[in-house]
Amino acid sequence: MSQPKTPPPLSAKDPSSFAYPTMKDRIPVILSKIVDHLTRNKLHITKEYGGEAAREELKAVIGAISELRHDVMTNKPAKPLRDSRHDAPLWNAQLEKQLNLKREEDEMHRTEQVKGEGLRWFDDAWLWMECYLYRRVQEAFLMCTLLKDFDVFAQQKQDAFKNAFQSTSHLTMYLQEVINRFKEQVPEAEVKEYFVEFLQVSLWGNKCDLSISAGQVQSHDHNPVIHLKVLKHKLLIDESDAVYQILRKVFDTKGKPAQVDIVLDNAGFELVTDLCLAEFLITSGLASQIVFHAKSIPWFVSDVTLADWDWTLNTMSRMNHIAISELCERWRAYLEANTWTVELHDFWTMPNSYNEMHKVSPDLYACLSQSDLILFKGDLNYRKLVSDRQWDTTTKFESALRGFHPAPLCSLRTLKCDCVVGLRSGQVQEAEEEDENWMINGDWAIISTCEHRET
Ligand SMILES: O=P(O)(O)OC[C@H]1O[C@](O)(CO)[C@@H](O)[C@@H]1O
Ligand SMILES: [Mn+2]
């Protein structure tokens, strides 16, 4: 079958793309908030991290972040990373590679290099530049000795978790009921119904990231299961059935439940919904092994790091809430028995789209190939799955993956950028009539699946 021509990447050079307001407004706000947070908490941080020496480091970090903000706003070229984290050489090699591509393109189109060499915030690929931005934020801390492991977004992530207490309470109590229901034989149709509920709750959990709201924590107090009905018509692609069938088939062909990999996105309520989905998969017998993939550095404000994972489980187990603390005990037992594992890989915090994974990180590709189903959470994972390109919205998901297919996979994503595939014709107009910001406000969503590699 002929592959569609790969369109150009999204970029802030196009003022009509969401990339442009992201670079122009959202990123400067996120960087200002970092500076504010560090300034406001100066005393506390200095005390906790070692006094006078920490104060000096904090000053340097604030300087570096302010400079980064200025670089973005004045469209300065991307500089090579200077810290000694083990991924720095890889990043710098990617920077060089991206620059070479740019040179080739410039030559091909005989574009004059008026601004001189370098990748620039408002001229080059949005995905690349935005990932690089979060790695540069980390660089500011990695240049320190005392503050090198400081997560400047930790407080926001913890507040987001606390603000979602009501929704967490509803969801965990419901999950407890479902677990009790499974003490007896549950008819197949009902298993599927529950599965779709937990899958979709986990999908809508993705509404809650902190980078889209530039760090503004919102409170969530509705019952997320009941709320699914309200959200139903905003689900533009719903392949929940196909996902269920993938898991069922594993059981039929292998004679054992599936291994499901969950490539996590945000901490806070989204992580709670992912944990509940994982619990349901084990309880129902649809899966016997869950592999969670978290980030190895603070990323896109709210993404889950190992420290966030630990903080969330520790906090939940101490909560005076019977469903929450009991579930936590089950989860600790799964982790101890390796029924659940949490993996880290630096590839998740590189700028590459996933069609490059087999070349850049063949070990991760091989590891994901062991899975029976990979669930990719959230907007950024989606952008990387489809290479963050200006696809025609009716392009098939399998084609946009450009050969990435370690195993059957599914994207659970609320839309927060102007890139989506797999829609039927006419769907764009329908959504636009109802909500002009449907592509970027996180109110609309998709569940897109790819069972087989495109041939
Ligand atoms: O947490 P998510 O769903 O990956 O969203 C990350 C955010 O980053 C972006 O992909 C770019 O800023 C947005 O479109 C989105 O707000
Ligand atoms: Mn995120």
Short mmCIF file of C-alpha atoms and ligand atoms in Angstrom, two decimals:
data_model
loop_
_atom_site.label_atom_id
_atom_site.label_comp_id
_atom_site.label_asym_id
_atom_site.label_seq_id
_atom_site.Cartn_x
_atom_site.Cartn_y
_atom_site.Cartn_z
CA MET A 1 0.00 0.00 0.00
CA SER A 2 1.33 3.46 -0.81
CA GLN A 3 2.32 5.52 2.20
CA PRO A 4 0.99 9.10 2.33
CA LYS A 5 3.66 11.74 1.84
CA THR A 6 4.95 12.88 5.23
CA PRO A 7 3.85 16.50 5.77
CA PRO A 8 6.08 19.09 7.46
CA PRO A 9 6.30 19.28 11.25
CA LEU A 10 4.20 21.68 13.29
CA SER A 11 6.19 24.82 14.00
CA ALA A 12 5.75 28.19 15.68
CA LYS A 13 6.73 29.80 12.37
CA ASP A 14 3.09 29.22 11.43
CA PRO A 15 1.12 31.80 13.45
CA SER A 16 -2.09 29.82 12.97
CA SER A 17 -0.59 26.75 14.70
CA PHE A 18 -0.97 26.24 18.47
CA ALA A 19 2.83 26.08 18.40
CA TYR A 20 2.90 29.86 18.06
CA PRO A 21 0.92 30.87 21.19
CA THR A 22 2.76 28.08 23.03
CA MET A 23 6.14 29.65 22.28
CA LYS A 24 4.93 33.23 22.54
CA ASP A 25 2.79 33.04 25.67
CA ARG A 26 2.55 29.69 27.46
CA ILE A 27 6.26 28.87 27.67
CA PRO A 28 7.30 32.34 28.93
CA VAL A 29 4.56 32.05 31.59
CA ILE A 30 5.75 28.58 32.64
CA LEU A 31 9.33 29.87 32.92
CA SER A 32 8.23 32.95 34.90
CA LYS A 33 6.37 30.70 37.30
CA ILE A 34 9.53 28.68 37.88
CA VAL A 35 11.41 31.86 38.77
CA ASP A 36 8.54 33.01 41.01
CA HIS A 37 8.38 29.68 42.78
CA LEU A 38 12.12 29.62 43.44
CA THR A 39 12.13 33.23 44.59
CA ARG A 40 9.17 32.82 46.91
CA ASN A 41 10.55 29.62 48.43
CA LYS A 42 14.15 30.78 48.64
CA LEU A 43 14.41 30.56 52.42
CA HIS A 44 12.82 27.18 52.67
CA ILE A 45 14.86 25.69 49.81
CA THR A 46 18.13 27.11 51.10
CA LYS A 47 17.47 25.70 54.53
CA GLU A 48 16.57 22.27 53.22
CA TYR A 49 19.42 21.99 50.72
CA GLY A 50 22.38 23.19 52.74
CA GLY A 51 22.43 26.88 53.61
CA GLU A 52 24.67 29.50 52.03
CA ALA A 53 26.03 27.27 49.24
CA ALA A 54 22.46 26.35 48.23
CA ARG A 55 21.53 30.04 48.18
CA GLU A 56 24.29 30.69 45.63
CA GLU A 57 23.13 27.76 43.50
CA LEU A 58 19.56 28.97 43.64
CA LYS A 59 20.70 32.38 42.40
CA ALA A 60 22.46 30.68 39.47
CA VAL A 61 19.35 28.62 38.62
CA ILE A 62 17.11 31.68 38.68
CA GLY A 63 19.60 33.46 36.40
CA ALA A 64 19.71 30.53 33.98
CA ILE A 65 15.91 30.20 33.76
CA SER A 66 15.50 33.96 33.24
CA GLU A 67 18.09 33.82 30.48
CA LEU A 68 16.31 30.86 28.90
CA ARG A 69 13.05 32.84 28.94
CA HIS A 70 14.79 35.73 27.24
CA ASP A 71 16.30 33.37 24.64
CA VAL A 72 12.86 31.99 23.79
CA MET A 73 11.23 35.40 23.58
CA THR A 74 13.98 36.79 21.36
CA ASN A 75 14.20 33.63 19.22
CA LYS A 76 17.88 32.89 20.00
CA PRO A 77 19.52 29.73 18.64
CA ALA A 78 19.49 26.54 20.75
CA LYS A 79 22.80 26.04 22.58
CA PRO A 80 24.38 22.64 23.23
CA LEU A 81 23.76 21.27 26.74
CA ARG A 82 26.56 21.85 29.23
CA ASP A 83 25.70 19.57 32.14
CA SER A 84 27.16 16.12 32.66
CA ARG A 85 23.99 14.02 32.87
CA HIS A 86 24.58 10.88 30.82
CA ASP A 87 21.98 11.88 28.20
CA ALA A 88 23.70 15.20 27.38
CA PRO A 89 25.95 13.82 24.59
CA LEU A 90 22.96 12.13 23.00
CA TRP A 91 21.00 15.39 23.12
CA ASN A 92 23.89 17.30 21.61
CA ALA A 93 24.22 14.70 18.86
CA GLN A 94 20.49 15.10 18.15
CA LEU A 95 20.96 18.86 18.03
CA GLU A 96 23.73 18.43 15.48
CA LYS A 97 21.61 16.03 13.43
CA GLN A 98 18.64 18.38 13.45
CA LEU A 99 20.92 21.21 12.35
CA ASN A 100 22.27 19.16 9.46
CA LEU A 101 18.73 18.41 8.33
CA LYS A 102 17.99 22.11 8.45
CA ARG A 103 21.09 22.89 6.39
CA GLU A 104 20.05 20.33 3.77
CA GLU A 105 16.54 21.76 3.62
CA ASP A 106 17.87 25.29 3.33
CA GLU A 107 20.09 24.23 0.47
CA MET A 108 17.26 22.42 -1.24
CA HIS A 109 14.97 25.41 -1.01
CA ARG A 110 17.85 27.85 -1.43
CA THR A 111 16.68 29.63 1.73
CA GLU A 112 19.01 32.37 2.74
CA GLN A 113 20.51 31.87 6.20
CA VAL A 114 19.69 35.40 7.22
CA LYS A 115 19.64 34.74 10.92
CA GLY A 116 22.77 32.60 11.08
CA GLU A 117 23.01 28.99 12.16
CA GLY A 118 21.05 27.31 14.90
CA LEU A 119 17.68 25.85 15.75
CA ARG A 120 15.32 28.58 16.79
CA TRP A 121 12.21 28.60 18.95
CA PHE A 122 9.96 30.28 16.42
CA ASP A 123 11.44 28.76 13.25
CA ASP A 124 11.99 25.06 13.85
CA ALA A 125 10.00 21.94 14.73
CA TRP A 126 7.76 22.61 17.74
CA LEU A 127 8.16 19.12 19.19
CA TRP A 128 11.93 19.34 19.08
CA MET A 129 12.10 22.84 20.54
CA GLU A 130 9.59 22.18 23.31
CA CYS A 131 11.32 18.98 24.48
CA TYR A 132 14.64 20.80 24.38
CA LEU A 133 13.13 23.55 26.54
CA TYR A 134 12.29 21.13 29.36
CA ARG A 135 15.74 19.57 29.10
CA ARG A 136 17.26 23.07 29.36
CA VAL A 137 15.21 23.72 32.52
CA GLN A 138 16.76 20.57 33.91
CA GLU A 139 20.21 21.71 32.83
CA ALA A 140 19.86 24.73 35.12
CA PHE A 141 19.52 22.36 38.10
CA LEU A 142 22.00 19.79 36.83
CA MET A 143 24.73 22.44 36.80
CA CYS A 144 24.36 22.57 40.61
CA THR A 145 25.77 20.23 43.22
CA LEU A 146 23.20 20.63 45.99
CA LEU A 147 20.14 21.31 43.84
CA LYS A 148 20.83 18.88 41.04
CA ASP A 149 17.89 16.61 41.91
CA PHE A 150 15.46 19.40 42.79
CA ASP A 151 12.11 19.06 40.99
CA VAL A 152 10.76 22.56 40.55
CA PHE A 153 7.35 21.19 39.51
CA ALA A 154 6.93 18.84 42.48
CA GLN A 155 4.80 21.24 44.52
CA GLN A 156 2.37 21.84 41.65
CA LYS A 157 2.02 18.10 41.03
CA GLN A 158 1.32 17.46 44.70
CA ASP A 159 -1.25 20.27 44.82
CA ALA A 160 -2.94 18.83 41.75
CA PHE A 161 -3.22 15.46 43.49
CA LYS A 162 -4.67 17.02 46.65
CA ASN A 163 -7.18 19.11 44.70
CA ALA A 164 -8.59 15.99 43.07
CA PHE A 165 -9.46 14.35 46.39
CA GLN A 166 -13.23 14.19 45.73
CA SER A 167 -12.83 12.60 42.31
CA THR A 168 -10.21 10.21 43.70
CA SER A 169 -12.60 9.26 46.48
CA HIS A 170 -15.49 8.54 44.06
CA LEU A 171 -13.31 6.55 41.70
CA THR A 172 -11.59 4.41 44.31
CA MET A 173 -14.88 3.60 46.06
CA TYR A 174 -16.35 2.53 42.75
CA LEU A 175 -13.30 0.40 42.04
CA GLN A 176 -13.70 -1.29 45.44
CA GLU A 177 -17.29 -2.21 44.50
CA VAL A 178 -16.10 -3.63 41.20
CA ILE A 179 -13.39 -5.67 42.93
CA ASN A 180 -16.06 -7.11 45.24
CA ARG A 181 -18.25 -7.90 42.22
CA PHE A 182 -15.37 -9.93 40.78
CA LYS A 183 -15.37 -12.22 43.78
CA GLU A 184 -18.02 -14.05 41.78
CA GLN A 185 -18.17 -14.96 38.10
CA VAL A 186 -18.93 -11.82 36.06
CA PRO A 187 -20.65 -12.19 32.67
CA GLU A 188 -18.48 -11.26 29.68
CA ALA A 189 -20.67 -8.32 28.62
CA GLU A 190 -20.31 -6.78 32.06
CA VAL A 191 -16.52 -7.28 32.10
CA LYS A 192 -16.36 -5.40 28.85
CA GLU A 193 -18.56 -2.60 30.16
CA TYR A 194 -16.34 -2.12 33.21
CA PHE A 195 -13.25 -2.26 31.02
CA VAL A 196 -14.55 0.51 28.78
CA GLU A 197 -15.41 2.60 31.84
CA PHE A 198 -11.94 2.35 33.39
CA LEU A 199 -10.24 2.86 30.03
CA GLN A 200 -12.24 6.02 29.41
CA VAL A 201 -11.80 7.35 32.93
CA SER A 202 -8.05 6.99 32.38
CA LEU A 203 -8.40 8.77 29.05
CA TRP A 204 -10.28 11.74 30.53
CA GLY A 205 -7.80 11.85 33.41
CA ASN A 206 -5.55 13.35 30.75
CA LYS A 207 -7.58 16.56 30.79
CA CYS A 208 -5.62 17.38 33.95
CA ASP A 209 -2.13 18.29 32.80
CA LEU A 210 -0.46 21.36 34.16
CA SER A 211 1.42 22.54 31.08
CA ILE A 212 -1.74 23.33 29.09
CA SER A 213 -2.97 25.55 31.93
CA ALA A 214 0.55 26.97 32.34
CA GLY A 215 0.70 25.43 35.80
CA GLN A 216 -2.75 26.51 36.98
CA VAL A 217 -4.04 23.75 39.25
CA GLN A 218 -7.74 23.03 38.74
CA SER A 219 -9.91 21.24 41.23
CA HIS A 220 -11.77 18.05 40.32
CA ASP A 221 -14.66 17.02 42.42
CA HIS A 222 -17.07 15.26 40.09
CA ASN A 223 -17.65 11.54 39.94
CA PRO A 224 -15.48 10.57 36.95
CA VAL A 225 -17.47 7.43 36.15
CA ILE A 226 -20.83 9.20 36.01
CA HIS A 227 -19.21 12.06 34.11
CA LEU A 228 -18.33 9.71 31.22
CA LYS A 229 -21.86 10.08 29.84
CA VAL A 230 -21.49 13.86 29.65
CA LEU A 231 -18.18 13.52 27.84
CA LYS A 232 -19.30 10.82 25.42
CA HIS A 233 -20.03 13.00 22.39
CA LYS A 234 -16.64 14.71 22.75
CA LEU A 235 -14.92 11.42 22.09
CA LEU A 236 -14.14 11.88 18.41
CA ILE A 237 -12.66 8.42 17.89
CA ASP A 238 -13.71 5.64 20.21
CA GLU A 239 -11.93 2.35 19.57
CA SER A 240 -12.48 1.02 23.11
CA ASP A 241 -14.07 -2.14 21.66
CA ALA A 242 -11.01 -2.86 19.54
CA VAL A 243 -8.75 -2.46 22.60
CA TYR A 244 -10.89 -4.93 24.53
CA GLN A 245 -10.75 -7.40 21.65
CA ILE A 246 -6.93 -7.19 21.57
CA LEU A 247 -6.80 -8.24 25.23
CA ARG A 248 -9.39 -10.99 24.76
CA LYS A 249 -7.50 -12.40 21.81
CA VAL A 250 -4.28 -12.61 23.85
CA PHE A 251 -6.09 -14.84 26.29
CA ASP A 252 -7.51 -17.00 23.50
CA THR A 253 -4.23 -17.41 21.61
CA LYS A 254 -1.67 -17.51 24.45
CA GLY A 255 -3.90 -19.12 27.06
CA LYS A 256 -2.82 -16.53 29.60
CA PRO A 257 -3.68 -12.92 30.43
CA ALA A 258 -1.84 -10.10 28.71
CA GLN A 259 1.17 -7.98 29.58
CA VAL A 260 0.01 -4.38 29.31
CA ASP A 261 2.49 -1.51 29.18
CA ILE A 262 1.26 1.93 30.24
CA VAL A 263 3.40 4.82 29.08
CA LEU A 264 2.43 7.27 31.79
CA ASP A 265 1.77 10.93 31.31
CA ASN A 266 0.76 13.21 34.20
CA ALA A 267 0.96 12.92 37.96
CA GLY A 268 -2.05 13.99 40.07
CA PHE A 269 -5.50 12.71 39.20
CA GLU A 270 -4.40 11.27 35.83
CA LEU A 271 -2.00 8.91 37.60
CA VAL A 272 -4.81 7.84 39.95
CA THR A 273 -6.98 6.94 36.95
CA ASP A 274 -4.09 4.94 35.43
CA LEU A 275 -3.57 3.02 38.67
CA CYS A 276 -7.28 2.24 38.80
CA LEU A 277 -7.27 1.02 35.21
CA ALA A 278 -4.25 -1.17 35.97
CA GLU A 279 -6.02 -2.56 39.05
CA PHE A 280 -9.09 -3.38 36.97
CA LEU A 281 -6.97 -5.17 34.35
CA ILE A 282 -5.47 -7.42 37.04
CA THR A 283 -8.74 -7.93 38.96
CA SER A 284 -10.64 -8.86 35.82
CA GLY A 285 -7.91 -11.25 34.67
CA LEU A 286 -7.52 -9.38 31.37
CA ALA A 287 -3.87 -8.78 32.26
CA SER A 288 -1.42 -10.51 34.56
CA GLN A 289 1.45 -8.07 34.18
CA ILE A 290 1.50 -4.27 34.05
CA VAL A 291 4.63 -2.35 33.13
CA PHE A 292 4.43 1.37 33.87
CA HIS A 293 6.86 3.69 32.10
CA ALA A 294 7.68 6.92 33.97
CA LYS A 295 9.99 9.85 33.21
CA SER A 296 13.56 9.99 34.46
CA ILE A 297 13.62 13.80 34.77
CA PRO A 298 10.91 16.41 35.51
CA TRP A 299 9.12 16.86 32.20
CA PHE A 300 6.39 19.06 30.66
CA VAL A 301 5.51 20.34 34.14
CA SER A 302 3.26 17.52 35.31
CA ASP A 303 4.68 14.22 33.97
CA VAL A 304 5.21 11.39 36.45
CA THR A 305 8.77 10.85 37.69
CA LEU A 306 9.77 8.01 39.99
CA ALA A 307 9.70 10.46 42.91
CA ASP A 308 6.10 11.43 42.00
CA TRP A 309 5.15 7.78 41.78
CA ASP A 310 6.56 7.11 45.27
CA TRP A 311 5.05 10.29 46.70
CA THR A 312 1.61 9.39 45.31
CA LEU A 313 1.63 5.85 46.69
CA ASN A 314 3.02 6.93 50.06
CA THR A 315 0.48 9.72 50.36
CA MET A 316 -2.42 7.49 49.33
CA SER A 317 -1.48 4.77 51.78
CA ARG A 318 -1.50 7.28 54.64
CA MET A 319 -4.90 8.72 53.75
CA ASN A 320 -7.75 8.29 56.14
CA HIS A 321 -9.97 6.78 53.45
CA ILE A 322 -10.73 3.11 53.49
CA ALA A 323 -10.94 2.53 49.71
CA ILE A 324 -7.81 4.56 48.96
CA SER A 325 -5.64 2.99 51.63
CA GLU A 326 -6.84 -0.56 50.92
CA LEU A 327 -6.18 -0.17 47.22
CA CYS A 328 -2.74 1.11 48.03
CA GLU A 329 -2.01 -2.05 49.95
CA ARG A 330 -2.99 -4.16 46.94
CA TRP A 331 -0.75 -2.01 44.73
CA ARG A 332 2.21 -2.43 47.06
CA ALA A 333 1.70 -6.17 46.95
CA TYR A 334 1.60 -6.11 43.11
CA LEU A 335 4.84 -4.12 43.10
CA GLU A 336 6.48 -6.52 45.52
CA ALA A 337 5.43 -9.52 43.45
CA ASN A 338 6.54 -7.81 40.21
CA THR A 339 3.00 -8.08 38.89
CA TRP A 340 3.41 -4.35 38.47
CA THR A 341 6.77 -2.83 37.61
CA VAL A 342 7.86 0.74 36.97
CA GLU A 343 10.49 1.32 34.30
CA LEU A 344 12.51 4.37 33.37
CA HIS A 345 14.18 5.07 30.05
CA ASP A 346 15.84 8.25 28.85
CA PHE A 347 14.23 7.91 25.42
CA TRP A 348 10.94 9.19 26.87
CA THR A 349 12.65 12.51 27.59
CA MET A 350 14.38 12.83 24.23
CA PRO A 351 12.93 14.92 21.38
CA ASN A 352 12.52 12.02 18.95
CA SER A 353 9.26 10.85 17.54
CA TYR A 354 8.54 7.18 18.11
CA ASN A 355 9.23 6.05 14.54
CA GLU A 356 12.89 6.73 15.42
CA MET A 357 12.85 4.61 18.59
CA HIS A 358 14.16 1.44 16.96
CA LYS A 359 17.26 3.35 15.82
CA VAL A 360 17.86 5.65 18.79
CA SER A 361 16.89 3.22 21.58
CA PRO A 362 16.70 -0.33 20.19
CA ASP A 363 16.72 -1.72 23.75
CA LEU A 364 13.48 0.09 24.60
CA TYR A 365 11.91 -0.97 21.30
CA ALA A 366 12.84 -4.58 22.05
CA CYS A 367 11.41 -4.29 25.56
CA LEU A 368 8.10 -2.87 24.28
CA SER A 369 7.94 -5.68 21.72
CA GLN A 370 7.36 -8.08 24.64
CA SER A 371 4.08 -6.37 25.38
CA ASP A 372 0.62 -7.49 24.28
CA LEU A 373 -0.77 -3.97 24.42
CA ILE A 374 0.92 -0.61 24.90
CA LEU A 375 -1.26 2.23 26.19
CA PHE A 376 0.20 5.65 25.43
CA LYS A 377 -1.25 8.30 27.68
CA GLY A 378 -1.71 11.90 26.74
CA ASP A 379 -1.04 14.56 24.20
CA LEU A 380 2.74 14.59 24.05
CA ASN A 381 2.90 10.82 23.57
CA TYR A 382 0.40 11.22 20.73
CA ARG A 383 2.47 13.96 19.11
CA LYS A 384 5.49 11.67 19.24
CA LEU A 385 3.51 8.73 17.89
CA VAL A 386 2.46 10.69 14.80
CA SER A 387 5.71 12.71 14.53
CA ASP A 388 3.88 15.99 15.33
CA ARG A 389 3.19 16.70 11.68
CA GLN A 390 0.62 18.66 9.76
CA TRP A 391 -1.31 15.55 8.77
CA ASP A 392 -4.56 15.68 6.93
CA THR A 393 -7.06 14.78 9.64
CA THR A 394 -8.38 11.81 7.63
CA THR A 395 -4.92 10.14 7.42
CA LYS A 396 -5.01 6.66 8.90
CA PHE A 397 -3.46 6.34 12.38
CA GLU A 398 -1.39 3.34 11.16
CA SER A 399 0.10 5.48 8.38
CA ALA A 400 0.91 8.39 10.69
CA LEU A 401 2.84 5.98 12.96
CA ARG A 402 5.36 5.66 10.10
CA GLY A 403 6.29 2.07 10.89
CA PHE A 404 6.34 2.34 14.69
CA HIS A 405 4.78 -0.86 15.91
CA PRO A 406 6.63 -2.76 18.63
CA ALA A 407 3.28 -4.35 19.64
CA PRO A 408 -0.46 -3.60 19.37
CA LEU A 409 -0.89 -0.11 20.71
CA CYS A 410 -3.47 2.45 21.70
CA SER A 411 -3.38 6.17 22.31
CA LEU A 412 -5.61 7.64 25.03
CA ARG A 413 -5.41 11.36 24.53
CA THR A 414 -7.35 14.56 25.06
CA LEU A 415 -6.56 17.00 22.26
CA LYS A 416 -4.19 19.81 23.23
CA CYS A 417 -2.45 20.55 19.93
CA ASP A 418 -3.41 21.04 16.32
CA CYS A 419 -2.49 17.59 15.14
CA VAL A 420 -4.95 14.72 14.84
CA VAL A 421 -5.47 11.82 12.42
CA GLY A 422 -8.05 9.11 11.90
CA LEU A 423 -11.10 11.39 11.69
CA ARG A 424 -13.84 10.81 9.12
CA SER A 425 -14.45 13.58 6.64
CA GLY A 426 -16.88 16.15 7.96
CA GLN A 427 -15.90 15.56 11.58
CA VAL A 428 -13.64 18.61 11.69
CA GLN A 429 -16.47 20.90 10.58
CA GLU A 430 -18.86 19.37 13.11
CA ALA A 431 -16.44 19.87 16.00
CA GLU A 432 -15.53 23.36 14.84
CA GLU A 433 -19.17 24.41 14.78
CA GLU A 434 -19.54 23.37 18.38
CA ASP A 435 -16.22 24.54 19.78
CA GLU A 436 -13.68 26.60 17.86
CA ASN A 437 -10.94 25.48 20.27
CA TRP A 438 -11.74 21.76 20.02
CA MET A 439 -8.21 20.87 18.95
CA ILE A 440 -6.38 22.55 21.80
CA ASN A 441 -8.50 22.93 24.93
CA GLY A 442 -8.35 19.32 26.17
CA ASP A 443 -12.15 19.01 26.12
CA TRP A 444 -12.18 16.60 23.17
CA ALA A 445 -10.53 13.23 23.00
CA ILE A 446 -9.65 10.15 21.00
CA ILE A 447 -9.00 6.49 21.66
CA SER A 448 -7.04 5.34 18.60
CA THR A 449 -5.72 1.83 18.22
CA CYS A 450 -3.35 0.07 15.88
CA GLU A 451 -3.38 -3.70 16.17
CA HIS A 452 -1.17 -4.54 13.21
CA ARG A 453 1.73 -2.79 11.55
CA GLU A 454 0.78 -1.08 8.28
CA THR A 455 1.85 -3.27 5.36
O1 LIG B 1 0.33 16.16 29.38
P1 LIG B 1 0.02 16.04 27.95
O2 LIG B 1 -1.35 15.54 27.68
O3 LIG B 1 1.06 15.25 27.20
O4 LIG B 1 0.03 17.50 27.37
C1 LIG B 1 1.22 18.20 27.29
C2 LIG B 1 1.11 19.55 26.81
O5 LIG B 1 2.16 19.78 26.02
C3 LIG B 1 1.77 20.09 24.72
O6 LIG B 1 1.83 18.92 23.99
C4 LIG B 1 2.60 21.19 24.23
O7 LIG B 1 2.64 22.25 25.10
C5 LIG B 1 0.40 20.60 24.77
O8 LIG B 1 -0.23 20.50 23.59
C6 LIG B 1 -0.09 19.96 26.02
O9 LIG B 1 -0.63 20.96 26.75
MN MN B 2 2.17 15.61 30.35
#
